[in-house]
C-alpha positions as MATLAB code, in Angstrom:
seq = 'KKAASFFLFLFDEEKIRSTLNEVILKEEDNGDYKIRLLLNKWGKISIQTTGLNHIPFSGVVLSKEKIDTRHKYQYFKTTNRKHYDCALRFARENGFLDSIFANERDEVAEGAITNIFIKRKDKLVTPPIESGILNGCYRQYLIDTNKAEEDIVKLNELQNADSIYVANSVIELIKVSLRQ';
ca = [
      87.943  119.339   95.273;
      89.924  117.380   92.670;
      89.376  114.089   94.498;
      85.644  114.795   94.881;
      85.371  115.524   91.177;
      87.370  112.426   90.189;
      85.395  110.079   92.464;
      82.044  111.818   91.734;
      81.423  113.003   95.312;
      78.990  115.832   95.968;
      81.157  118.896   96.673;
      79.580  122.091   98.009;
      82.532  124.466   98.314;
      80.529  127.218  100.016;
      79.251  124.812  102.687;
      82.757  123.412  103.243;
      84.296  126.879  103.603;
      81.547  127.967  105.990;
      81.953  124.845  108.142;
      85.736  125.232  108.219;
      85.434  128.889  109.230;
      83.146  127.915  112.123;
      85.701  125.366  113.343;
      88.583  127.813  112.994;
      86.751  130.497  114.990;
      85.940  127.966  117.708;
      89.531  126.656  117.904;
      91.558  129.843  117.418;
      92.377  130.265  121.117;
      93.377  126.621  121.600;
      96.952  126.849  120.334;
      98.279  125.069  117.259;
      96.158  122.317  115.768;
      95.527  120.504  112.538;
      92.193  120.066  110.837;
      91.043  116.916  109.090;
      88.053  117.300  106.825;
      86.263  114.201  105.587;
      83.695  114.295  102.822;
      81.441  111.374  102.019;
      79.938  110.514   98.627;
      76.762  112.491   99.356;
      78.546  115.655  100.537;
      78.329  115.094  104.298;
      81.194  116.867  106.042;
      83.004  115.604  109.123;
      85.742  117.678  110.736;
      88.257  116.628  113.366;
      90.760  118.892  115.079;
      93.878  117.623  116.806;
      96.306  119.640  118.878;
      99.824  119.714  117.539;
     102.582  118.393  119.709;
     106.248  118.626  118.867;
     107.247  115.445  117.030;
     110.550  114.272  118.540;
     111.254  111.779  115.764;
     113.908  112.585  113.186;
     114.333  109.355  111.306;
     112.436  107.490  108.632;
     112.306  103.824  107.743;
     111.720  102.138  104.387;
     108.486  100.239  104.041;
     108.786   96.660  102.848;
     105.578   97.134  100.901;
     105.719   98.709   97.428;
     103.067  100.990   96.042;
     101.510  100.512   92.611;
     101.615  103.607   90.406;
      98.650  102.268   88.429;
      96.374  102.412   91.480;
      94.112  105.483   91.171;
      94.023  106.094   94.931;
      97.764  106.884   94.961;
      97.121  110.335   93.583;
      94.368  111.534   95.918;
      94.004  112.095   99.628;
      91.373  109.544  100.626;
      90.544  107.249  103.528;
      91.646  104.268  101.416;
      95.079  104.105  103.036;
      95.331  100.956  105.122;
      98.888  100.172  103.940;
      99.991  103.722  104.822;
      98.376  103.574  108.267;
     100.013  100.214  109.058;
     103.430  101.425  107.909;
     103.101  104.662  109.898;
     102.056  102.763  113.027;
     105.130  100.485  112.660;
     107.397  103.513  112.167;
     106.049  105.371  115.195;
     106.164  102.282  117.438;
     109.849  101.996  116.548;
     110.695  105.665  117.099;
     110.532  106.944  113.520;
     108.676  109.907  112.072;
     107.477  108.169  108.918;
     107.698  105.161  106.653;
     108.916  105.753  103.093;
     107.488  103.832  100.142;
     109.047  102.878   96.826;
     107.013  101.917   93.788;
     107.129   98.803   91.605;
     110.014  100.339   89.578;
     112.181  100.863   92.707;
     111.656  104.597   92.484;
     111.185  106.489   95.727;
     107.562  107.580   96.006;
     106.446  109.145   99.283;
     106.039  108.687  102.985;
     102.861  107.587  104.723;
     102.256  111.203  105.803;
     105.023  113.136  104.052;
     106.577  113.900  100.715;
     110.268  113.096  100.454;
     113.184  115.146   99.142;
     116.886  114.530   98.681;
     119.682  117.012   98.168;
     121.199  116.586   94.702;
     123.830  119.070   93.509;
     122.703  121.737   95.980;
     119.062  121.412   94.870;
     116.163  119.734   96.651;
     114.713  117.006   94.449;
     111.360  115.301   95.008;
     109.823  112.419   93.056;
     107.395  113.374   90.278;
     103.670  112.675   90.569;
     104.104  109.778   88.111;
     106.155  107.920   90.738;
     102.861  107.316   92.528;
     102.601  110.177   94.974;
     100.073  112.514   96.447;
     101.047  116.066   95.570;
     101.257  117.569   99.033;
     100.521  121.277   99.525;
     103.920  122.021  101.042;
     105.668  120.005   98.327;
     103.904  122.074   95.684;
     104.806  125.276   97.518;
     108.509  124.307   97.434;
     108.271  123.586   93.706;
     106.345  126.801   92.966;
     108.925  128.899   94.828;
     111.823  127.182   93.000;
     113.148  125.661   96.227;
     112.666  122.129   94.888;
     112.329  120.375   91.551;
     110.820  117.108   90.435;
     112.909  114.211   89.195;
     112.944  110.457   89.555;
     114.787  109.305   92.662;
     115.867  105.683   92.596;
     115.824  103.690   95.811;
     119.618  103.247   95.843;
     120.049  107.034   95.466;
     117.897  107.592   98.552;
     119.883  105.021  100.516;
     123.151  106.783   99.610;
     121.943  110.392   99.815;
     123.911  112.854  101.919;
     120.759  114.720  102.944;
     117.161  113.524  103.135;
     114.183  115.694  104.006;
     110.475  115.088  104.465;
     107.693  117.643  104.322;
     104.026  118.190  104.767;
     101.899  121.203  105.598;
     102.036  120.445  109.336;
     105.776  119.882  109.869;
     106.928  121.849  106.804;
     110.439  120.681  105.758;
     112.697  118.770  108.140;
     115.952  116.894  107.695;
     115.796  113.205  108.605;
     118.010  110.157  108.686;
     117.165  106.892  106.952;
     117.276  103.593  108.814;
     118.945  101.051  106.559;
];
């Protein structure tokens, strides 16, 4: 809804909810799955469902590409994500769950499909929105329930962290290792 408003897309919440409910009712006996909803500028809805398989990967790799915190698309879930898709494809082809991005200030930002967390003084810490990240639903849940807090995480701190975690609403929170 926020992205549609920002980019001036037609957003009919009642139609979206109704369409989602139809898909959910149709899929409810098909096991676990994720739903991807696409909305075009004129309000046309496209929905894809994909069965969930256990992801055997437990490591992440650093992307060589930096993100730009001044780029407006950093803060919204859109289809303008070629650099994320390329980095994720590289990670998966090499046996990793995700590719982690830093920004132009060498602050840790986010993964291609996850938010990142480190353990700092017995508290989970995740980069703030201003580091150039999409505020994932599960990330926000962890912040709202006081299980995580926002703070800048420098790249060298990530590389030396004792514990690294990634999260999204599909995998929730999992501990990972970082390939140096």
